[in-house]
Each structure stands twice: as structure tokens, then as C-alpha cells.
Short mmCIF file of C-alpha atoms and ligand atoms in Angstrom, two decimals:
data_model
loop_
_atom_site.label_atom_id
_atom_site.label_comp_id
_atom_site.label_asym_id
_atom_site.label_seq_id
_atom_site.Cartn_x
_atom_site.Cartn_y
_atom_site.Cartn_z
CA MET S 1 100.18 93.12 60.40
CA TYR S 2 97.94 92.31 63.29
CA SER S 3 96.56 88.95 64.30
CA GLN S 4 93.03 88.16 63.12
CA GLY S 5 92.48 85.63 65.90
CA LEU S 6 90.03 85.97 68.74
CA ILE S 7 91.62 87.25 71.88
CA GLY S 8 91.05 87.80 75.53
CA THR S 9 89.98 85.29 78.15
CA ASP S 10 86.43 85.96 76.94
CA SER S 11 87.36 85.24 73.28
CA ARG S 12 85.11 88.16 72.28
CA SER S 13 87.45 90.76 70.94
CA GLU S 14 89.39 90.94 67.71
CA GLU S 15 93.01 92.09 67.87
CA THR S 16 92.74 95.13 65.60
CA PRO S 17 95.08 98.15 65.79
CA GLU S 18 92.17 100.12 67.32
CA PHE S 19 91.74 97.49 70.01
CA LEU S 20 95.46 97.40 70.79
CA GLU S 21 95.57 101.19 70.96
CA ALA S 22 92.58 101.33 73.31
CA PHE S 23 94.16 98.66 75.50
CA GLN S 24 97.46 100.56 75.65
CA LYS S 25 95.54 103.72 76.59
CA ARG S 26 94.08 101.91 79.59
CA ILE S 27 97.57 100.79 80.59
CA ASP S 28 99.00 104.28 80.13
CA ALA S 29 96.21 105.68 82.32
CA ASP S 30 97.26 103.21 85.05
CA GLU S 31 93.94 101.39 84.95
CA LYS S 32 93.99 97.87 86.34
CA ILE S 33 93.19 95.09 83.88
CA GLU S 34 90.83 92.52 85.43
CA PRO S 35 90.21 88.87 84.48
CA ASN S 36 87.06 89.43 82.40
CA ASP S 37 88.46 92.42 80.50
CA PRO S 38 89.45 91.92 76.88
CA MET S 39 93.23 91.77 76.55
CA PRO S 40 95.76 91.04 73.81
CA GLU S 41 96.74 87.41 73.67
CA GLY S 42 100.39 88.42 74.10
CA TYR S 43 99.56 90.20 77.36
CA ARG S 44 97.69 87.15 78.65
CA LYS S 45 100.48 84.76 77.64
CA THR S 46 103.20 86.94 79.17
CA LEU S 47 101.34 87.00 82.46
CA VAL S 48 100.67 83.24 82.45
CA ARG S 49 104.38 82.68 81.82
CA GLN S 50 105.63 85.11 84.45
CA ILE S 51 103.08 84.37 87.18
CA GLY S 52 103.38 80.61 86.53
CA GLN S 53 107.17 80.72 86.80
CA HIS S 54 106.91 82.91 89.86
CA ALA S 55 104.55 80.38 91.50
CA HIS S 56 106.86 77.49 90.61
CA SER S 57 109.78 79.41 92.13
CA GLU S 58 107.95 79.79 95.43
CA ILE S 59 107.10 76.07 95.54
CA VAL S 60 110.55 74.86 94.47
CA GLY S 61 112.03 77.51 96.79
CA MET S 62 110.62 75.56 99.75
CA LEU S 63 113.10 72.74 99.08
CA PRO S 64 116.52 74.27 99.86
CA GLU S 65 115.25 75.66 103.17
CA GLY S 66 113.00 72.71 103.99
CA ASN S 67 116.23 70.73 103.92
CA TRP S 68 117.31 72.53 107.14
CA ILE S 69 114.12 72.35 109.22
CA THR S 70 115.22 69.21 111.09
CA ARG S 71 118.71 70.63 111.60
CA ALA S 72 117.89 74.18 112.73
CA PRO S 73 120.10 75.01 115.74
CA SER S 74 117.30 75.81 118.24
CA LEU S 75 113.56 75.40 118.73
CA ARG S 76 113.06 79.14 117.99
CA ARG S 77 114.98 78.85 114.72
CA LYS S 78 113.10 75.69 113.81
CA ALA S 79 109.68 77.28 114.41
CA ALA S 80 110.62 80.40 112.41
CA LEU S 81 112.00 78.38 109.50
CA LEU S 82 108.97 76.10 109.44
CA ALA S 83 106.70 79.15 109.28
CA LYS S 84 108.79 80.72 106.52
CA VAL S 85 108.72 77.60 104.36
CA GLN S 86 104.97 77.37 104.91
CA ASP S 87 104.64 81.03 103.82
CA GLU S 88 106.44 80.23 100.54
CA GLY S 89 103.92 77.45 99.92
CA GLY S 90 101.13 79.97 100.49
CA HIS S 91 102.73 82.42 98.04
CA GLY S 92 102.77 79.69 95.42
CA LEU S 93 99.05 79.10 95.97
CA TYR S 94 98.08 82.80 95.66
CA LEU S 95 100.13 83.00 92.49
CA TYR S 96 98.67 79.85 90.91
CA SER S 97 95.22 81.28 91.70
CA ALA S 98 96.15 84.61 90.07
CA ALA S 99 97.36 82.75 86.95
CA GLU S 100 94.17 80.66 86.87
CA THR S 101 92.15 83.86 86.36
CA LEU S 102 93.85 84.01 82.93
CA GLY S 103 92.29 80.76 81.77
CA VAL S 104 95.05 78.29 82.56
CA SER S 105 94.59 75.49 85.11
CA ARG S 106 96.88 74.80 88.03
CA LYS S 107 97.18 71.21 86.76
CA GLN S 108 98.47 72.46 83.39
CA MET S 109 101.01 74.73 85.08
CA THR S 110 102.12 71.97 87.43
CA GLU S 111 102.60 69.54 84.55
CA GLU S 112 104.80 72.10 82.80
CA LEU S 113 106.95 72.46 85.92
CA LEU S 114 107.20 68.70 86.49
CA SER S 115 108.20 67.98 82.90
CA GLY S 116 110.91 70.66 83.04
CA LYS S 117 109.17 72.79 80.38
CA ALA S 118 108.41 75.74 82.65
CA LYS S 119 111.24 77.58 84.31
CA PHE S 120 111.73 78.35 87.99
CA SER S 121 114.13 80.88 89.49
CA SER S 122 117.78 80.00 88.94
CA ILE S 123 118.55 80.69 92.62
CA PHE S 124 116.84 77.49 93.75
CA SER S 125 119.21 75.33 91.74
CA TYR S 126 121.95 76.01 94.29
CA PRO S 127 122.50 73.73 97.31
CA THR S 128 122.19 74.78 100.96
CA LEU S 129 125.36 73.43 102.55
CA SER S 130 125.36 75.02 106.03
CA TRP S 131 123.01 76.70 108.49
CA ALA S 132 124.43 80.06 107.42
CA ASP S 133 122.93 79.45 103.98
CA ILE S 134 119.50 79.82 105.57
CA GLY S 135 120.55 83.25 106.84
CA ALA S 136 122.02 84.18 103.45
CA ILE S 137 118.86 83.07 101.64
CA GLY S 138 116.65 85.17 103.91
CA TRP S 139 118.90 88.20 103.68
CA LEU S 140 119.85 88.06 100.00
CA VAL S 141 117.27 85.90 98.21
CA ASP S 142 114.25 87.32 100.00
CA GLY S 143 115.93 90.73 99.77
CA ALA S 144 116.24 90.38 96.00
CA ALA S 145 112.71 88.99 95.78
CA ILE S 146 111.33 92.06 97.62
CA MET S 147 113.26 94.46 95.38
CA ASN S 148 111.70 92.75 92.36
CA GLN S 149 108.25 92.27 93.84
CA ILE S 150 107.45 95.64 95.44
CA PRO S 151 107.04 97.15 91.95
CA LEU S 152 104.87 94.15 91.01
CA CYS S 153 102.31 95.42 93.56
CA ARG S 154 101.71 98.12 90.89
CA CYS S 155 101.57 95.65 88.00
CA SER S 156 98.79 96.42 85.52
CA TYR S 157 97.08 93.06 86.03
CA GLY S 158 94.84 93.38 89.10
CA PRO S 159 94.94 89.83 90.55
CA TYR S 160 98.77 89.64 90.31
CA ALA S 161 99.22 93.12 91.82
CA ARG S 162 96.88 92.32 94.72
CA ALA S 163 98.51 88.94 95.43
CA MET S 164 101.90 90.63 95.61
CA ILE S 165 100.89 92.95 98.47
CA ARG S 166 100.62 90.18 101.03
CA VAL S 167 103.56 88.28 99.52
CA CYS S 168 105.78 91.35 99.94
CA LYS S 169 104.78 91.84 103.56
CA GLU S 170 105.74 88.26 104.33
CA GLU S 171 108.97 88.39 102.30
CA SER S 172 110.00 91.47 104.21
CA PHE S 173 109.62 89.55 107.48
CA HIS S 174 111.67 86.70 105.97
CA GLN S 175 114.39 89.10 104.92
CA ARG S 176 114.71 90.46 108.44
CA GLN S 177 114.77 86.96 109.86
CA GLY S 178 117.63 86.03 107.52
CA PHE S 179 119.55 89.19 108.35
CA GLU S 180 119.18 88.43 112.05
CA ILE S 181 120.62 84.92 111.53
CA MET S 182 123.56 86.51 109.69
CA THR S 183 124.03 89.12 112.44
CA VAL S 184 124.25 86.46 115.14
CA LEU S 185 126.72 84.38 113.10
CA ALA S 186 128.81 87.39 112.07
CA GLN S 187 129.13 88.43 115.72
CA GLY S 188 129.79 84.87 116.91
CA SER S 189 132.90 82.69 117.07
CA ASP S 190 135.53 82.72 114.32
CA GLU S 191 134.00 79.52 112.91
CA GLN S 192 130.52 81.07 112.83
CA LYS S 193 131.81 84.22 111.13
CA GLU S 194 133.64 82.06 108.59
CA MET S 195 130.44 80.09 107.94
CA ALA S 196 128.52 83.35 107.33
CA GLN S 197 131.24 84.63 104.97
CA ASP S 198 131.27 81.34 103.06
CA ALA S 199 127.47 81.47 102.60
CA LEU S 200 127.74 85.07 101.37
CA ASN S 201 130.52 84.07 98.94
CA ARG S 202 128.34 81.35 97.42
CA PHE S 203 125.01 83.23 97.33
CA TRP S 204 126.06 86.74 96.29
CA TRP S 205 126.43 86.19 92.54
CA PRO S 206 123.44 83.84 92.20
CA ALA S 207 121.35 86.50 94.04
CA LEU S 208 122.36 89.09 91.41
CA MET S 209 121.37 86.62 88.68
CA MET S 210 117.83 86.42 90.09
CA PHE S 211 117.02 89.74 88.38
CA GLY S 212 117.41 88.11 84.97
CA PRO S 213 119.72 88.77 82.03
CA HIS S 214 121.12 92.19 81.12
CA ASP S 215 118.45 94.44 79.61
CA SER S 216 120.05 93.98 76.19
CA GLU S 217 119.39 90.19 76.48
CA SER S 218 115.97 90.44 78.11
CA SER S 219 113.67 89.13 75.36
CA ASN S 220 110.46 90.00 77.23
CA GLY S 221 111.63 93.16 78.97
CA ASP S 222 110.57 95.98 76.64
CA GLN S 223 107.07 94.66 76.00
CA SER S 224 106.51 93.88 79.68
CA MET S 225 107.59 97.42 80.57
CA ALA S 226 105.23 98.89 77.94
CA TRP S 227 102.36 96.85 79.39
CA LYS S 228 103.39 97.86 82.93
CA ILE S 229 103.71 94.25 83.98
CA LYS S 230 107.28 95.17 84.89
CA ARG S 231 107.87 98.67 86.29
CA PHE S 232 111.68 98.57 86.28
CA THR S 233 114.13 96.77 84.02
CA ASN S 234 116.26 93.84 85.19
CA ASP S 235 119.41 95.98 85.37
CA GLU S 236 117.67 98.82 87.23
CA LEU S 237 116.44 96.44 89.93
CA ARG S 238 119.80 94.67 90.18
CA GLN S 239 121.51 98.03 90.75
CA LYS S 240 118.99 99.03 93.42
CA PHE S 241 119.62 95.72 95.17
CA VAL S 242 123.40 96.17 95.13
CA ASP S 243 123.09 99.72 96.48
CA ALA S 244 120.80 98.59 99.30
CA THR S 245 122.86 95.53 100.23
CA VAL S 246 126.44 96.88 100.32
CA PRO S 247 125.86 98.88 103.55
CA GLN S 248 124.16 95.84 105.11
CA ALA S 249 127.24 93.70 104.40
CA GLU S 250 129.41 96.46 105.89
CA TYR S 251 127.25 96.48 109.02
CA LEU S 252 127.71 92.70 109.31
CA GLY S 253 131.48 93.06 108.88
CA LEU S 254 131.38 90.63 105.94
CA THR S 255 133.07 91.10 102.57
CA LEU S 256 131.13 90.94 99.32
CA PRO S 257 133.01 88.57 96.98
CA ASP S 258 133.58 91.16 94.26
CA PRO S 259 137.00 92.89 93.96
CA ASP S 260 135.50 95.32 91.41
CA LEU S 261 132.79 96.60 93.73
CA LYS S 262 133.33 100.33 94.15
CA TYR S 263 131.24 103.37 95.02
CA ASN S 264 130.85 105.66 92.04
CA GLU S 265 130.71 109.33 93.11
CA GLU S 266 129.20 110.40 89.81
CA THR S 267 126.25 108.01 89.75
CA GLY S 268 125.84 107.74 93.52
CA SER S 269 125.69 103.95 93.05
CA TYR S 270 128.05 101.00 93.40
CA ASP S 271 129.78 99.71 90.27
CA PHE S 272 130.15 95.96 90.39
CA GLY S 273 132.03 93.20 88.56
CA ALA S 274 130.92 91.02 85.67
CA ILE S 275 128.27 88.38 86.26
CA ASP S 276 129.02 84.89 84.95
CA TRP S 277 126.27 84.74 82.33
CA ASP S 278 127.35 81.29 81.14
CA GLU S 279 126.55 79.97 84.60
CA PHE S 280 123.22 81.86 84.54
CA TRP S 281 122.06 80.47 81.19
CA ARG S 282 123.28 76.97 82.01
CA THR S 283 121.18 77.08 85.18
CA VAL S 284 118.12 78.62 83.50
CA LYS S 285 118.24 75.93 80.81
CA GLY S 286 118.10 73.10 83.35
CA GLY S 287 121.82 72.52 83.96
CA GLY S 288 122.04 73.97 87.48
CA VAL S 289 123.79 72.04 90.27
CA MET S 290 120.51 71.01 91.89
CA THR S 291 117.97 71.44 89.06
CA ARG S 292 117.40 67.73 88.47
CA GLU S 293 117.16 67.00 92.17
CA ARG S 294 114.63 69.82 92.68
CA LEU S 295 112.44 68.51 89.86
CA ALA S 296 112.72 64.95 91.13
CA ALA S 297 111.57 66.12 94.58
CA ARG S 298 108.57 67.97 93.11
CA ASN S 299 107.62 64.96 90.97
CA LYS S 300 107.82 62.67 94.00
CA ALA S 301 105.63 65.03 96.06
CA TRP S 302 103.08 65.25 93.22
CA ASP S 303 102.91 61.46 92.78
CA GLU S 304 102.68 60.80 96.50
CA GLY S 305 99.92 63.40 96.88
CA GLU S 306 97.73 61.84 94.20
CA TRP S 307 95.57 59.95 96.71
CA VAL S 308 94.90 63.19 98.62
CA ARG S 309 93.75 64.96 95.45
CA ASP S 310 91.59 61.95 94.50
CA ALA S 311 90.08 61.81 97.99
CA ALA S 312 89.31 65.55 97.98
CA LEU S 313 87.60 65.28 94.57
CA ALA S 314 85.60 62.20 95.64
CA HIS S 315 84.52 64.02 98.81
CA ALA S 316 83.47 67.11 96.83
CA ALA S 317 81.46 64.92 94.41
CA LYS S 318 79.68 63.19 97.32
CA ARG S 319 78.84 66.51 98.98
CA LYS S 320 77.46 67.85 95.72
CA ALA S 321 75.34 64.72 95.19
CA ARG S 322 74.01 64.92 98.79
CA LYS S 323 73.15 68.61 98.35
CA GLU S 324 71.33 67.93 95.07
CA ALA S 325 69.44 65.02 96.60
CA ALA S 326 68.35 67.23 99.53
CA GLN S 327 67.18 69.95 97.10
CA HIS S 328 65.12 67.41 95.08
CA ALA S 329 63.56 66.10 98.28
CA ALA S 330 62.56 69.63 99.33
CA GLU S 331 60.91 70.42 95.95
N1 FAQ P 1 115.78 82.26 86.71
O1 FAQ P 1 113.16 88.39 79.13
P1 FAQ P 1 113.61 88.16 80.52
C1 FAQ P 1 111.46 84.17 95.55
C2 FAQ P 1 114.30 83.73 82.03
S1 FAQ P 1 110.58 84.30 94.13
C3 FAQ P 1 115.22 81.53 85.73
O2 FAQ P 1 114.30 89.27 81.22
P2 FAQ P 1 111.29 88.44 82.22
C4 FAQ P 1 110.70 84.03 96.83
C5 FAQ P 1 112.96 84.36 81.69
O3 FAQ P 1 111.89 83.61 82.27
C6 FAQ P 1 111.80 84.32 92.84
N2 FAQ P 1 114.85 82.06 84.54
O4 FAQ P 1 112.36 87.62 81.38
C7 FAQ P 1 111.40 83.09 97.70
C8 FAQ P 1 112.99 84.34 80.19
O5 FAQ P 1 112.69 83.03 79.71
P3 FAQ P 1 111.26 82.68 78.99
C9 FAQ P 1 111.13 84.38 91.54
C10 FAQ P 1 115.04 83.38 84.37
O6 FAQ P 1 110.20 87.50 82.60
C11 FAQ P 1 112.44 83.52 98.48
C12 FAQ P 1 114.45 84.54 79.87
O7 FAQ P 1 115.18 84.18 81.03
N3 FAQ P 1 110.61 85.71 91.30
O8 FAQ P 1 112.63 84.20 95.44
C13 FAQ P 1 115.59 84.19 85.36
O9 FAQ P 1 110.89 89.70 81.52
C14 FAQ P 1 113.10 82.62 99.32
C15 FAQ P 1 114.76 85.98 79.45
O10 FAQ P 1 114.56 86.88 80.57
C16 FAQ P 1 109.82 85.97 90.24
O11 FAQ P 1 109.51 85.10 89.46
C17 FAQ P 1 115.97 83.59 86.56
N4 FAQ P 1 116.54 84.29 87.57
O12 FAQ P 1 112.08 88.89 83.53
C18 FAQ P 1 110.99 81.77 97.78
C19 FAQ P 1 109.34 87.39 90.15
N5 FAQ P 1 115.65 85.45 84.88
O13 FAQ P 1 110.24 82.73 80.09
C20 FAQ P 1 111.64 80.86 98.63
C21 FAQ P 1 108.47 87.63 88.95
C22 FAQ P 1 115.15 85.42 83.64
O14 FAQ P 1 111.02 83.76 77.95
C23 FAQ P 1 112.71 81.31 99.40
N6 FAQ P 1 109.20 87.55 87.72
N7 FAQ P 1 114.80 84.18 83.32
O15 FAQ P 1 111.44 81.32 78.47
C24 FAQ P 1 109.88 88.57 87.14
O16 FAQ P 1 109.93 89.67 87.67
C25 FAQ P 1 110.52 88.34 85.80
O17 FAQ P 1 109.95 87.17 85.25
C26 FAQ P 1 112.07 88.21 85.84
C27 FAQ P 1 112.57 87.92 84.43
C28 FAQ P 1 112.67 89.52 86.31
C29 FAQ P 1 112.51 87.07 86.77
#
């Protein structure tokens, strides 16, 4: 049976089988869905969930790297890291704006993050213990993010797809910056090489987990693929990432921490070992090493920024009142 409720951000359309079929036809024809178009409530909710979580990930993702800005080994590294962390903040803002076009406010989304109700990417619940972690994050985490996000530039929802174009350009720069940090360390002293290897050992498996659960466990996967929100499944993207990254590790002279990793002549891809899904689900459900600390940091920033938000609103109200008064005077 179909829902009899009103749907779409405009609340105009009824969710009949004919409506759903017409909507799917638009998707199948690769038409972009725009904010004022009627859309099934499930489509809208899926996007609010995914874009909201994506935005939260960018904002929370500033914390592990922000932690190293004061300790970057040179002025050049410090400037580049500062710019990267600032970029992530910008990505969060584009994404919150894209989600707002679906009728949800940034305040609502923020409250869901701060209360622990909304998820953020599991990768940001891991600590950054050495400078090499900043290289590993750029290389692997931004690398995984690009693999996942390039197809999102073709997502069926227009505002999300358009936001992703600039995000991907910036992530690609971040990835190269991280790889360059790893190259310098891997070609450095024995201690530096060891530091790079240790960072790779700790970030490799969590980077593979970023792509989400196996397709068989992906509760949203099939529907998101049918609506062309996702263009590839979690497992397809994870495999592409492994295939792209193995030669990069070889170039660096570092060893991926997976004894089962092996090139498969038949598939032309690398087979890899089992992911620790218990660790993944524990992290996703709020039990990651740094999850509580990340949320505490975001809550602190939100509370301490309250006076800025209040001041901006008071200023906007005064400007509006002055403009209205000037209009009345001119009439
Ligand atoms: N972490 O049914 P599926 C970045 C949840 S940005 C936490 O397969 P879906 C930039 C999932 O939400 C990184 N939760 O879900 C940067 C769902 O739970 P729900 C973020 C995860 O949505 C770099 C449940 O598991 N990128 O790194 C994770 O179809 C460096 C079942 O999963 C994006 O958000 C996870 N890893 O596919 C910043 C990209 N995986 O919501 C700073 C956009 C799954 O039903 C420094 N998002 N879950 O309660 C996506 O492409 C998708 O949402 C997936 C998950 C692929 C992440």
C-alpha cells in the first residue's frame, strides 16, 4: 500500500503509485530533482539524513587535524594544514545549505549532532597520535572521501550534486598534500619511515570502514541506488579504493597491514582480508575511541559561539528595522 500523506517540500503532491512511477521516470532519465519539485517523502528523508551526516562529518573531521595545527613541523606545513581544516569547515557549510533546501534547518541538524542522535563518519572517532597521522588522513581519508564523493557529483538531487563539485576539487588537493607528507616521511630517517608505517597501520582498516557496511548489511543502499542518490554500492567503492591505493603504498615503500591482500588475476582487482565489523558498528553506535570527546568539543564550540549567533541576529534585526524606517520616511 502507498502512503496517503502529503509529500514533497511543497506539501502539494499525494504519494500515489502514479506519482511514484512518474518520479522514478525522471530519475531514470537522469533529470536533476530540484528543491521545489515534488518528491517522495522517503527520498527527501534519505537526503536529509545523508547530507546532514555528511555535513557533520566535515565539521567533526576538523577536530583530529585541528589538533596538529600548533604542532605542524614547519611554517609551510602549518599554513597548508590550517587551510585544509578551513576547507573542511566550508564543506560543512555548503552541505548544511544543501540540506536546508529540503526543509530542515541547520539548527535542527546541529542539535541532532550535538545530542548524539545524528551520526558522523566513523573515521573521525580515531585519535591522531603523530604528525604522520596528518599525512595518512590526507592520503587515505581524503582519498576514500574522493572515491565516494566523485559519484555524488552525479547524484540525482541538484543542490547536493552541485555542492560536491567544489568539495571534490578541494579534497583532491588535500589528498595530494597528505600523500606528499607521507612521501617525505617514507623517504626520511628510519624513525620517520617508522612513524609513517605506524600511521598507515592504524588508519588503513578504519579508512576501508568509511565506505559503510557490506552491501548485504546496507539498509539504505538499494533504495538510494534506485533513486540515484548513490551511484555505486559500498562494496564497489571500497574495492575501487583498495585497487587505487595499493600501488600508492608500493610507491611509498610502505606495507599495507593486511596479510591477505593479494592481486587476483581473474578479477583484475586486489582481494583483501576481513574487516572488523564489530569495531565498525561499535564506532558507528557511539562507542568509538574518541566519539565522546569529539561530541564534547562540538558542544563546547556551539555553547561558546552562542554570543556570536545572538549578536549576528541582533545586528540583522537592527539593519532590517533601519531599512524599513528609511522606506517609510521616503513614502
Ligand atoms: N560512519 O545503509 P548504509 C570526509 C551508517 S567526509 C558512520 O550503507 P548509506 C571529508 C549509515 O549512516 C566523510 N556511519 O548507509 C574529510 C546507516 O545508518 P542510518 C563522510 C556509517 O547512507 C576528510 C548505517 O550505517 N562522507 O571524510 C558509516 O546508504 C578529511 C547503514 O549504512 C559522507 O558522508 C560510517 N563510515 O551509505 C573531512 C559521504 N557507514 O543513517 C575531514 C556521503 C555507514 O540509517 C578530513 N555519504 N554508516 O542510521 C554516503 O555516501 C553514505 O551515507 C555512506 C553510507 C556510504 C557513508
